[in-house]
Amino acid sequence: MKPDAAIGVLERTPPTLRALLGGLSDDLTSAGGHEEEWGPFDVVGHLIFGEETDWIPRAGIILEHGDSRPFVPFDRFAQFQRFKGRSLDDLLNEFERARDRNVQTLREMKISADQLKLRGMHPELGRVTLGQLLATWVVHDLNHIGQIAEAMAKRYDAAVGPWKAYLPILDR
Amino acid sequence: MKPDAAIGVLERTPPTLRALLGGLSDDLTSAGGHEEEWGPFDVVGHLIFGEETDWIPRAGIILEHGDSRPFVPFDRFAQFQRFKGRSLDDLLNEFERARDRNVQTLREMKISADQLKLRGMHPELGRVTLGQLLATWVVHDLNHIGQIAEAMAKRYDAAVGPWKAYLPILDR
């Protein structure tokens, strides 16, 4: 995936999450209360952590070391401690700032079509390319936008009554 | 579900879809090309059609006729003909206008806690309540926000390479 195409989606995620979640009642947006049951609050924390430790740092490792230095493993659960006691609106602001910085860094990397084929070493998945990393950054955003919609929907699981049969988001 | 809680989510959907989709490349947002494979364009058309024929008209039937008059069946595929040749930004504007009007109508209905228990007759599901209708309107929005994220993500299915294993949105 080319950097410009990735940026076209990446820069939309903070305003999308702000439109969906900003100022909304805690009933709908709070943490899930369990490591395997994320609420919107947990997802936004996870996205911040990804901005700090995942995408751009890994792109830097590929550009500098290729596949000779494996990526640092990503901590999927760091957000549960890190953001305790913060407000969701505060996290939305922090995510927006971190994403803006990283989009700017990605632009400054001026990655060429040839560089998209450069390889890195994922600690579990093995060899991956820089182009795959950029596509994954984008799809990871979309995955978590879907997860937030799902977490919000599930809080109305009982309230929809018989209509549940028509709402696949309640069945995942 | 109470009208105020429903409105809190319902009024966020047009700006959320505009942030996610507005001005984005057709590659990512076009129609799916098949009745069972909706693209973002098809989903927004479906949401407009729901504003016109589903939620508020059905609330009106319940308030006026209770369960003595079944709802008019909803056409899940109307959008495929109806919006042909239009632009997505045009549909996003139309959805916003239709939703704004309906939120205003919902406010003017001044539905009481007792009225939320009123029953209507769904043509397939049988008896449902007005409160369930409002919750379903909300969850239906979230369901389709999730579907749009999924349709966008799937256009990068091949591009993520080995990372696909970590992205459940690509596996639905």
XYZ file of C-alpha atoms in Angstrom:
344
model
C 0.000 0.000 0.000
C 1.326 3.432 -0.942
C 1.929 6.010 1.806
C -0.505 8.555 0.286
C -3.340 6.012 0.144
C -2.634 4.947 3.732
C -2.599 8.537 4.936
C -5.981 9.133 3.252
C -7.541 6.681 5.718
C -5.223 7.152 8.708
C -5.922 10.857 9.045
C -9.684 10.187 9.127
C -9.642 7.944 12.168
C -9.290 10.609 14.895
C -12.213 12.743 13.582
C -14.273 9.583 13.042
C -13.768 8.477 16.642
C -14.444 11.975 17.899
C -17.727 12.135 15.946
C -18.763 8.680 17.170
C -17.676 8.937 20.809
C -16.846 12.499 21.857
C -18.989 13.703 24.756
C -21.097 10.521 24.775
C -22.330 8.968 28.023
C -19.967 6.661 29.931
C -22.676 3.975 29.817
C -21.799 3.468 26.198
C -18.090 4.216 26.081
C -16.527 2.934 29.311
C -13.858 0.250 29.587
C -15.064 -3.315 29.096
C -13.812 -4.406 32.513
C -12.002 -7.448 31.159
C -8.885 -8.000 29.062
C -10.829 -9.964 26.476
C -13.883 -7.703 26.440
C -12.765 -4.254 25.376
C -14.969 -1.196 25.693
C -14.545 1.895 23.483
C -12.276 3.408 26.173
C -9.898 0.440 25.976
C -9.818 0.542 22.181
C -8.832 4.213 22.036
C -6.081 3.525 24.602
C -4.839 0.624 22.465
C -4.757 2.892 19.400
C -2.638 5.465 21.284
C -0.229 2.764 22.350
C 0.041 1.615 18.729
C 0.957 5.133 17.639
C 3.758 5.184 20.193
C 5.247 1.723 19.856
C 4.015 -0.055 16.752
C 3.611 1.446 13.278
C 6.150 4.216 12.880
C 8.821 2.559 15.065
C 8.472 -0.623 12.975
C 8.655 1.327 9.707
C 11.860 2.889 11.075
C 13.324 -0.546 11.895
C 12.609 -1.783 8.352
C 14.136 1.311 6.744
C 17.217 1.137 8.953
C 17.802 -2.558 9.554
C 15.619 -4.481 7.082
C 14.806 -7.982 8.362
C 18.023 -8.281 10.371
C 16.407 -6.818 13.495
C 13.024 -8.267 14.554
C 10.318 -5.802 15.658
C 9.784 -5.295 19.377
C 6.672 -7.385 20.290
C 3.558 -5.250 20.711
C 1.793 -5.270 24.098
C -1.929 -5.736 23.383
C -2.877 -5.121 27.003
C -0.757 -2.100 27.948
C -3.773 0.240 27.814
C -5.503 -1.415 30.762
C -2.997 0.012 33.256
C -1.679 2.983 31.371
C -4.905 4.968 30.963
C -6.683 4.173 34.232
C -8.522 7.189 35.619
C -8.316 9.249 32.431
C -11.394 10.512 30.575
C -12.322 9.287 27.121
C -12.284 12.818 25.694
C -8.749 13.187 27.032
C -7.742 9.960 25.240
C -9.403 11.095 22.012
C -7.295 14.270 22.137
C -4.120 12.316 22.838
C -4.837 9.892 19.995
C -5.423 12.764 17.578
C -2.129 14.431 18.511
C -0.163 11.181 18.260
C -1.727 10.271 14.916
C -1.099 13.737 13.478
C 2.581 13.502 14.433
C 2.902 10.036 12.909
C 1.197 10.974 9.649
C 3.637 13.865 9.433
C 6.573 11.501 10.108
C 5.274 9.073 7.479
C 5.172 11.916 4.944
C 8.723 12.937 5.842
C 9.962 9.364 5.311
C 9.186 9.871 1.578
C 8.896 6.121 1.073
C 9.416 5.163 -2.576
C 7.671 2.375 -4.512
C 10.869 0.325 -4.249
C 11.106 0.851 -0.498
C 7.574 -0.547 -0.071
C 9.088 -3.944 -0.950
C 11.696 -3.750 1.820
C 11.388 -6.550 4.322
C 11.148 -6.553 8.073
C 11.053 -9.408 10.600
C 7.877 -9.808 12.645
C 8.579 -11.706 15.886
C 5.704 -14.146 15.257
C 4.672 -13.822 11.603
C 8.156 -13.828 10.071
C 9.012 -11.766 6.995
C 6.692 -8.917 6.095
C 7.134 -5.906 3.803
C 6.947 -2.191 4.513
C 3.954 -1.971 2.132
C 2.167 -4.678 4.156
C 2.915 -2.755 7.354
C 1.200 0.354 5.949
C -1.848 -1.625 4.769
C -2.042 -3.296 8.176
C -1.961 0.059 9.968
C -5.024 1.082 7.920
C -6.937 -2.172 8.323
C -6.102 -2.207 12.048
C -7.830 1.199 12.377
C -10.900 -0.099 10.541
C -10.899 -3.266 12.629
C -11.033 -1.204 15.805
C -13.676 1.211 14.497
C -15.779 -1.909 13.888
C -14.945 -3.182 17.374
C -16.077 0.091 18.964
C -19.391 -0.039 17.081
C -19.798 -3.628 18.261
C -19.017 -2.810 21.910
C -21.567 0.034 21.861
C -24.195 -2.118 20.141
C -23.816 -4.942 22.654
C -24.814 -2.656 25.503
C -28.291 -2.664 23.882
C -28.366 -6.406 23.278
C -31.441 -6.973 25.453
C -33.108 -3.667 24.540
C -33.708 -4.585 20.887
C -35.917 -7.570 21.767
C -36.883 -9.792 18.792
C -34.955 -7.558 16.341
C -31.726 -9.180 17.553
C -32.275 -11.795 14.831
C -31.642 -9.120 12.173
C -28.564 -7.517 13.760
C -25.421 -9.559 13.060
C -23.271 -7.137 15.094
C -24.904 -8.582 18.250
C -23.899 -12.119 17.272
C -20.113 -11.850 17.200
C -34.603 2.649 25.176
C -35.479 6.229 26.001
C -35.745 8.770 23.164
C -33.010 11.038 24.598
C -30.510 8.166 24.853
C -31.364 7.079 21.304
C -30.942 10.607 19.963
C -27.516 10.829 21.654
C -26.274 8.119 19.270
C -28.521 8.759 16.252
C -27.362 12.334 15.785
C -23.718 11.203 15.738
C -24.051 8.877 12.769
C -24.072 11.465 9.941
C -20.902 13.253 11.190
C -19.243 9.885 11.865
C -19.899 8.717 8.302
C -18.781 12.065 6.910
C -15.499 11.874 8.878
C -14.917 8.273 7.780
C -15.970 8.539 4.129
C -16.323 12.153 2.964
C -14.032 12.966 0.034
C -12.369 9.535 0.116
C -11.336 7.719 -3.069
C -13.987 5.669 -4.908
C -11.655 2.664 -4.696
C -12.571 2.418 -1.051
C -16.161 3.616 -0.970
C -17.877 2.433 -4.163
C -20.874 0.108 -4.344
C -20.127 -3.544 -3.723
C -21.515 -4.608 -7.092
C -23.675 -7.363 -5.645
C -26.848 -7.465 -3.541
C -25.144 -9.539 -0.876
C -21.835 -7.668 -0.912
C -22.502 -4.060 0.020
C -19.940 -1.320 -0.403
C -19.967 1.866 1.706
C -22.027 3.559 -1.049
C -24.761 0.921 -0.753
C -24.827 1.159 3.041
C -25.336 4.930 3.053
C -28.155 4.508 0.500
C -29.745 1.872 2.732
C -29.539 4.230 5.716
C -31.311 6.990 3.735
C -34.041 4.561 2.754
C -34.462 3.586 6.411
C -34.921 7.234 7.372
C -37.705 7.554 4.821
C -39.605 4.305 5.277
C -38.601 2.516 8.448
C -37.991 4.063 11.846
C -40.177 7.147 12.147
C -43.036 5.745 10.022
C -43.096 2.634 12.214
C -43.026 4.699 15.415
C -46.014 6.594 13.977
C -47.898 3.352 13.278
C -47.332 2.152 16.862
C -48.454 5.460 18.362
C -51.543 5.627 16.156
C -52.594 1.995 15.687
C -50.670 -0.098 18.233
C -50.312 -3.700 17.068
C -53.534 -3.669 15.064
C -51.741 -2.541 11.896
C -48.571 -4.434 10.892
C -45.580 -2.375 9.707
C -44.988 -2.060 5.978
C -42.185 -4.557 5.166
C -38.819 -2.828 4.662
C -37.067 -3.211 1.302
C -33.431 -4.094 2.030
C -32.428 -3.753 -1.615
C -34.149 -0.524 -2.665
C -30.870 1.413 -2.607
C -29.368 -0.542 -5.492
C -31.669 1.087 -8.050
C -32.601 4.272 -6.266
C -29.162 5.867 -5.930
C -27.480 4.731 -9.145
C -25.285 7.430 -10.648
C -25.218 9.641 -7.525
C -22.006 10.556 -5.708
C -21.246 9.352 -2.205
C -20.827 12.913 -0.913
C -24.290 13.664 -2.266
C -25.697 10.654 -0.376
C -23.897 11.688 2.822
C -25.582 15.095 2.588
C -28.978 13.542 1.957
C -28.572 11.154 4.876
C -27.644 14.008 7.188
C -30.689 16.048 6.190
C -33.047 13.068 6.539
C -31.604 12.078 9.929
C -31.782 15.656 11.242
C -35.464 15.844 10.291
C -36.219 12.505 11.918
C -34.408 13.331 15.151
C -36.461 16.522 15.250
C -39.674 14.519 14.661
C -38.688 12.042 17.379
C -38.216 14.931 19.812
C -41.612 16.361 18.884
C -43.299 13.010 19.521
C -42.462 13.528 23.236
C -42.638 9.794 23.865
C -43.268 9.026 27.549
C -41.883 6.112 29.579
C -45.326 4.476 29.376
C -45.500 4.887 25.618
C -42.177 3.036 25.248
C -44.110 -0.098 26.258
C -46.673 0.315 23.467
C -46.726 -2.596 21.065
C -46.493 -2.764 17.306
C -46.745 -5.689 14.895
C -43.658 -6.551 12.866
C -44.592 -8.451 9.680
C -42.048 -11.217 10.413
C -40.986 -10.880 14.057
C -44.436 -10.415 15.600
C -45.014 -8.166 18.587
C -42.357 -5.575 19.391
C -42.415 -2.464 21.567
C -41.762 1.175 20.733
C -38.760 1.098 23.106
C -37.335 -1.874 21.201
C -37.845 0.002 17.923
C -35.746 2.926 19.224
C -32.969 0.622 20.481
C -33.000 -1.183 17.126
C -32.670 2.096 15.233
C -29.494 2.815 17.251
C -27.997 -0.678 16.968
C -28.853 -0.739 13.242
C -26.699 2.411 12.790
C -23.817 0.803 14.688
C -24.222 -2.417 12.718
C -23.829 -0.513 9.470
C -20.903 1.601 10.696
C -19.218 -1.735 11.419
C -20.216 -3.022 7.974
C -18.673 0.029 6.268
C -15.400 -0.447 8.173
C -15.448 -4.105 7.121
C -16.134 -3.325 3.440
C -13.249 -0.825 3.404
C -10.907 -3.234 5.195
C -11.648 -6.069 2.770
C -10.368 -4.030 -0.140
C -6.918 -4.425 1.486
C -7.311 -8.125 2.226
C -4.339 -9.130 0.055
C -2.273 -6.036 0.859
C -1.770 -6.899 4.555
C 0.050 -10.168 3.782
C 0.722 -12.380 6.834
C -0.902 -9.844 9.195
C -4.309 -11.089 8.042
C -4.092 -13.654 10.847
C -4.358 -10.821 13.408
C -7.235 -8.908 11.772
C -10.611 -10.524 12.537
C -12.435 -7.917 10.412
C -11.006 -9.670 7.319
C -12.434 -13.004 8.393
C -16.147 -12.249 8.439
